[in-house]
CSV table of C-alpha atoms in Angstrom, one decimal:
chain,number,residue,atom,x,y,z
G,1,MET,CA,13.9,0.9,7.9
G,2,GLU,CA,15.1,2.9,10.8
G,3,ARG,CA,16.9,1.5,13.9
G,4,SER,CA,16.5,3.1,17.3
G,5,SER,CA,20.3,3.0,17.9
G,6,ARG,CA,23.4,1.2,16.6
G,7,TYR,CA,23.1,-1.2,19.4
G,8,CYS,CA,19.5,-2.3,18.7
G,9,LYS,CA,19.1,-5.3,16.4
G,10,LEU,CA,15.5,-4.4,15.4
G,11,THR,CA,14.1,-1.6,13.4
G,12,TYR,CA,11.3,0.7,14.8
G,13,GLU,CA,8.8,-1.1,12.5
G,14,GLU,CA,9.9,-4.5,13.7
G,15,ILE,CA,9.6,-3.5,17.3
G,16,ALA,CA,6.0,-2.1,16.8
G,17,GLU,CA,5.1,-5.2,14.7
G,18,ARG,CA,6.2,-7.6,17.5
G,19,TYR,CA,4.4,-5.6,20.2
G,20,LEU,CA,1.2,-5.4,18.2
G,21,SER,CA,1.4,-9.1,17.5
G,22,GLY,CA,1.3,-9.8,21.3
G,23,GLN,CA,5.0,-10.0,22.4
G,24,SER,CA,5.8,-8.4,25.7
G,25,SER,CA,8.4,-5.6,25.9
G,26,ALA,CA,10.6,-8.0,27.8
G,27,GLU,CA,10.5,-10.5,24.9
G,28,ILE,CA,11.2,-7.8,22.4
G,29,SER,CA,14.1,-6.4,24.4
G,30,ALA,CA,15.7,-9.8,24.5
G,31,ALA,CA,15.5,-10.1,20.7
G,32,ALA,CA,16.6,-6.5,20.2
G,33,GLY,CA,19.5,-6.5,22.6
G,34,VAL,CA,18.3,-3.4,24.5
G,35,THR,CA,16.4,-2.8,27.7
G,36,SER,CA,12.7,-3.1,28.2
G,37,ARG,CA,12.7,0.6,29.1
G,38,SER,CA,14.2,1.4,25.7
G,39,ILE,CA,11.5,-0.7,24.0
G,40,ARG,CA,8.7,1.1,25.8
G,41,ARG,CA,10.3,4.5,25.0
G,42,ILE,CA,10.3,3.5,21.3
G,43,LEU,CA,6.7,2.3,21.4
G,44,ASN,CA,5.7,5.6,23.0
G,45,LYS,CA,7.5,7.5,20.4
G,46,LEU,CA,5.6,5.6,17.7
G,47,ASN,CA,2.3,6.3,19.5
G,48,VAL,CA,1.6,2.6,19.9
G,49,GLU,CA,-1.2,2.0,22.4
G,50,MET,CA,0.4,0.2,25.4
G,51,ARG,CA,-1.2,-2.7,27.2
G,52,PRO,CA,-1.5,-2.6,31.0
G,53,HIS,CA,1.6,-4.2,32.6
G,54,GLY,CA,1.2,-7.9,32.9
G,55,SER,CA,-1.9,-8.1,30.8
G,56,TRP,CA,-2.7,-10.9,28.4
G,57,LYS,CA,-2.2,-10.4,24.7
G,58,ARG,CA,-5.0,-8.2,23.3
G,59,LYS,CA,-7.4,-10.1,21.0
G,60,HIS,CA,-8.6,-8.5,17.8
G,61,THR,CA,-11.4,-9.3,15.4
G,62,LEU,CA,-10.5,-9.8,11.8
G,63,ASN,CA,-12.0,-11.4,8.6
G,64,GLU,CA,-9.1,-13.8,8.2
G,65,ASP,CA,-10.5,-15.2,4.9
G,66,TYR,CA,-10.7,-11.8,3.3
G,67,PHE,CA,-8.2,-12.4,0.5
G,68,LYS,CA,-9.7,-15.7,-0.5
G,69,HIS,CA,-12.6,-14.2,-2.3
G,70,TRP,CA,-12.5,-11.6,-5.1
G,71,SER,CA,-14.6,-8.4,-4.9
G,72,ASP,CA,-14.2,-4.8,-6.0
G,73,LYS,CA,-12.9,-3.8,-2.6
G,74,MET,CA,-10.7,-6.8,-2.2
G,75,ALA,CA,-9.1,-6.0,-5.6
G,76,TYR,CA,-8.4,-2.5,-4.4
G,77,LEU,CA,-6.9,-3.7,-1.1
G,78,LEU,CA,-4.7,-6.2,-3.0
G,79,GLY,CA,-3.4,-3.4,-5.3
G,80,PHE,CA,-2.8,-1.1,-2.4
G,81,PHE,CA,-1.0,-4.0,-0.6
G,82,VAL,CA,1.3,-4.6,-3.6
G,83,ALA,CA,2.3,-0.9,-3.4
G,84,ASP,CA,2.4,-0.2,0.4
G,85,GLY,CA,2.0,-3.6,2.1
G,86,MET,CA,4.4,-5.6,4.2
G,87,VAL,CA,4.7,-9.4,4.8
G,88,SER,CA,6.7,-10.2,7.8
G,89,GLU,CA,9.5,-12.8,7.5
G,90,GLN,CA,9.5,-13.9,11.1
G,91,MET,CA,6.1,-13.0,12.5
G,92,GLN,CA,2.6,-14.1,11.4
G,93,THR,CA,1.7,-10.5,10.5
G,94,ILE,CA,1.0,-8.4,7.4
G,95,GLY,CA,0.8,-4.6,7.4
G,96,PHE,CA,-0.3,-1.6,5.4
G,97,ALA,CA,1.5,1.8,5.5
G,98,GLN,CA,0.4,5.2,4.3
G,99,LYS,CA,0.8,8.9,5.1
G,100,GLU,CA,-2.9,9.4,5.2
G,101,ARG,CA,-4.6,7.8,8.2
G,102,SER,CA,-8.1,7.9,6.7
G,103,ILE,CA,-7.5,5.3,4.0
G,104,LEU,CA,-6.0,2.9,6.6
G,105,GLU,CA,-9.2,3.4,8.7
G,106,GLU,CA,-11.3,2.5,5.7
G,107,ILE,CA,-9.1,-0.6,5.0
G,108,ARG,CA,-9.4,-1.6,8.7
G,109,THR,CA,-13.2,-1.3,8.5
G,110,GLU,CA,-13.2,-3.4,5.3
G,111,LEU,CA,-11.2,-6.1,7.0
G,112,ASN,CA,-13.5,-6.1,9.9
G,113,SER,CA,-10.5,-5.5,12.0
G,114,THR,CA,-10.0,-3.9,15.4
G,115,HIS,CA,-6.2,-3.7,15.1
G,116,LYS,CA,-4.6,-0.4,16.0
G,117,ILE,CA,-3.2,2.1,13.6
G,118,TYR,CA,0.0,3.8,14.9
G,119,LEU,CA,2.1,6.7,13.6
G,120,ASN,CA,5.8,6.5,13.2
G,121,GLU,CA,6.8,10.0,14.4
G,122,LYS,CA,10.1,9.9,12.6
G,123,THR,CA,8.8,9.1,9.1
G,124,LYS,CA,5.3,10.5,9.6
G,125,VAL,CA,3.8,7.3,8.1
G,126,TYR,CA,0.8,5.5,9.6
G,127,ASN,CA,0.9,1.7,9.9
G,128,LEU,CA,-1.9,-0.8,10.3
G,129,ILE,CA,-0.3,-4.1,11.4
G,130,VAL,CA,-2.5,-7.2,11.4
G,131,HIS,CA,-1.7,-10.5,13.1
G,132,SER,CA,-3.0,-13.4,11.1
G,133,LYS,CA,-1.3,-16.6,9.9
G,134,LYS,CA,-4.2,-17.3,7.6
G,135,MET,CA,-4.1,-13.9,5.9
G,136,LYS,CA,-0.4,-14.0,5.6
G,137,GLU,CA,-0.5,-17.5,3.9
G,138,ASP,CA,-3.3,-16.4,1.6
G,139,LEU,CA,-1.4,-13.4,0.4
G,140,ILE,CA,1.7,-15.6,-0.2
G,141,HIS,CA,0.2,-18.7,-1.7
G,142,ILE,CA,-2.8,-17.3,-3.6
G,143,HIS,CA,-1.6,-13.9,-4.6
G,144,GLY,CA,2.2,-14.3,-4.7
G,145,MET,CA,3.2,-11.8,-2.0
G,146,THR,CA,6.6,-12.3,-0.3
G,147,ALA,CA,8.6,-10.7,2.5
G,148,ARG,CA,10.9,-9.1,-0.1
G,149,LYS,CA,8.3,-8.5,-2.7
G,150,SER,CA,9.4,-5.0,-3.9
G,151,LYS,CA,11.9,-6.4,-6.4
G,152,THR,CA,10.4,-9.9,-7.1
G,153,ILE,CA,6.6,-9.4,-7.2
G,154,GLU,CA,4.8,-10.7,-10.2
G,155,PHE,CA,1.6,-9.1,-11.4
G,156,PRO,CA,-1.2,-11.1,-9.7
G,157,LEU,CA,-3.9,-13.0,-11.7
G,158,VAL,CA,-6.6,-10.4,-11.4
G,159,PRO,CA,-9.9,-11.2,-13.1
G,160,ASP,CA,-10.8,-8.6,-15.8
G,161,GLN,CA,-13.9,-7.3,-13.9
G,162,TYR,CA,-11.7,-6.3,-11.0
G,163,MET,CA,-8.8,-4.8,-12.9
G,164,SER,CA,-9.8,-1.2,-12.5
G,165,HIS,CA,-10.1,-1.6,-8.7
G,166,PHE,CA,-6.7,-3.3,-8.5
G,167,ILE,CA,-5.0,-0.6,-10.5
G,168,ARG,CA,-6.7,2.1,-8.5
G,169,GLY,CA,-5.4,0.5,-5.3
G,170,TYR,CA,-1.9,0.3,-6.8
G,171,PHE,CA,-2.1,3.9,-8.0
G,172,ASP,CA,-3.1,5.1,-4.6
G,173,GLY,CA,-0.1,3.4,-3.1
G,174,ASP,CA,2.7,3.8,-5.7
G,175,GLY,CA,1.3,6.2,-8.3
G,176,HIS,CA,2.1,9.9,-8.7
G,177,ILE,CA,0.2,12.6,-10.6
G,178,ASN,CA,1.4,16.0,-11.7
G,179,TYR,CA,-1.6,17.6,-13.2
G,180,LYS,CA,0.1,20.8,-14.2
G,181,LYS,CA,2.5,18.7,-16.4
G,182,TYR,CA,-0.3,16.2,-17.4
G,183,GLN,CA,1.9,13.3,-16.1
G,184,ILE,CA,1.2,10.1,-14.2
G,185,CYS,CA,4.0,7.9,-13.1
G,186,PHE,CA,4.2,4.5,-11.4
G,187,VAL,CA,7.5,3.5,-9.7
G,188,GLY,CA,8.4,0.0,-8.8
G,189,GLY,CA,11.4,-2.3,-8.2
G,190,SER,CA,10.1,-5.4,-10.1
G,191,GLU,CA,10.7,-5.3,-13.8
G,192,SER,CA,8.2,-8.1,-14.4
G,193,PHE,CA,5.4,-6.4,-12.5
G,194,MET,CA,6.0,-3.0,-14.2
G,195,ASN,CA,6.2,-4.6,-17.7
G,196,THR,CA,2.9,-6.4,-17.1
G,197,LEU,CA,1.3,-3.2,-15.8
G,198,SER,CA,2.4,-1.4,-19.0
G,199,GLN,CA,0.9,-4.2,-21.1
G,200,VAL,CA,-2.4,-4.1,-19.2
G,201,LEU,CA,-2.7,-0.4,-19.6
G,202,SER,CA,-2.0,-0.7,-23.3
G,203,HIS,CA,-4.6,-3.5,-23.7
G,204,ILE,CA,-7.3,-1.3,-22.3
G,205,GLY,CA,-6.3,1.5,-24.6
G,206,ILE,CA,-4.3,3.8,-22.4
G,207,LYS,CA,-1.0,5.0,-24.0
G,208,ASN,CA,2.0,4.7,-21.8
G,209,TYR,CA,5.8,4.3,-21.9
G,210,SER,CA,8.4,2.7,-19.7
G,211,ARG,CA,11.8,3.8,-18.3
G,212,SER,CA,14.4,2.2,-16.1
G,213,ASN,CA,17.6,3.3,-14.4
G,214,GLY,CA,18.6,-0.3,-13.6
G,215,LYS,CA,17.2,-0.2,-10.0
G,216,HIS,CA,13.7,1.3,-10.4
G,217,TYR,CA,11.2,0.9,-13.2
G,218,ARG,CA,8.7,3.6,-14.2
G,219,VAL,CA,5.6,3.5,-16.2
G,220,HIS,CA,4.4,6.9,-17.5
G,221,ILE,CA,1.1,8.1,-18.8
G,222,SER,CA,1.5,11.5,-20.5
G,223,GLY,CA,-1.0,13.9,-22.0
G,224,ARG,CA,-4.2,15.7,-21.1
G,225,ARG,CA,-6.5,13.2,-22.8
G,226,SER,CA,-4.6,10.1,-21.7
G,227,ILE,CA,-4.6,10.9,-18.0
G,228,GLN,CA,-8.4,11.5,-18.2
G,229,GLU,CA,-8.8,8.2,-19.9
G,230,PHE,CA,-6.9,6.6,-17.1
G,231,ALA,CA,-9.1,8.3,-14.5
G,232,LYS,CA,-12.2,7.2,-16.3
G,233,PHE,CA,-11.0,3.6,-16.1
G,234,ILE,CA,-9.9,3.4,-12.5
G,235,TYR,CA,-12.7,5.4,-11.0
G,236,GLN,CA,-15.5,3.6,-12.8
G,237,ASP,CA,-17.7,2.1,-10.0
G,238,LYS,CA,-15.2,3.4,-7.5
G,239,ASN,CA,-15.5,2.6,-3.8
G,240,LEU,CA,-12.3,2.9,-1.8
G,241,TYR,CA,-9.9,5.6,-3.1
G,242,LEU,CA,-7.6,8.3,-1.9
G,243,ASP,CA,-9.6,11.5,-2.3
G,244,ARG,CA,-6.5,13.7,-2.6
G,245,LYS,CA,-5.5,12.0,-5.9
G,246,TYR,CA,-9.0,11.8,-7.2
G,247,GLN,CA,-9.4,15.6,-6.8
G,248,GLU,CA,-6.3,16.1,-9.1
G,249,PHE,CA,-8.2,14.6,-12.0
G,250,LYS,CA,-11.2,16.9,-11.2
G,251,LYS,CA,-9.2,19.9,-12.1
G,252,GLU,CA,-9.9,19.2,-15.8
G,253,LYS,CA,-12.8,21.4,-16.9
G,254,LEU,CA,-13.2,20.2,-20.5
G,255,PRO,CA,-15.0,17.0,-21.5
G,256,ILE,CA,-12.7,14.1,-22.5
G,257,GLU,CA,-14.0,14.3,-26.1
G,258,LEU,CA,-12.4,17.7,-26.5
G,259,LEU,CA,-9.0,16.8,-25.1
G,260,LYS,CA,-5.9,16.0,-27.0
G,261,ASP,CA,-2.4,14.7,-26.1
G,262,ARG,CA,0.7,16.5,-27.2
G,263,ASN,CA,3.2,14.4,-29.2
G,264,ARG,CA,5.7,13.4,-26.5
G,265,GLY,CA,7.2,10.4,-28.2
G,266,SER,CA,5.0,8.0,-26.2
G,267,LYS,CA,4.9,4.4,-27.4
């Protein structure tokens, strides 16, 4: 996470998060150890919509109970959140990050939210930050999310009927596809989560294999037929999805029945 200068105690993301949660630039400057002018300059750089000077905290609509009830779309959002979500340690906020604004707009609509989406000009990543104590607590206590989840997250208890949507959400966040090489790869920091993901894929009949360098864990799906079997699974009854990744699978011209995998030593 990037800091605005070596004197600033907060990262760009933390400054935007605090402002969008309702703190004033003066309050943030006190926490960051820099001037209010510096805070406003950072917010402008991030394209965060500024409130009129002296105005009350902006109120937003939001379905705060969204993550209490399973649905196809909720499963997708939860998978996406595991990959690209953030739980704040100090603030009552959660956030989604993605390079493609359109999917965050769809997520915002699904949450019935009016929170703003802002662009970090330095990283070119869009952020949707939502202020809700209820939603934060549900993600923590019902689904096991934490502020430092990347290395500790456990695979959530996803009902079987929602598994394809959950894995599609996780794939859209942390999955990579190289269609020319017939390769799909998931990358994560939690050994437990990645091992369970591998087991779930094997259980539904999708061949995969795992690798680790000690810091990151990878689950690979390899082969022309296997990646189409994966696509058939995650895009069944699809609703929310990243079209860019979906179109990669559409490059295959043959029906799945005629496809074969090369022997790559997969488990």
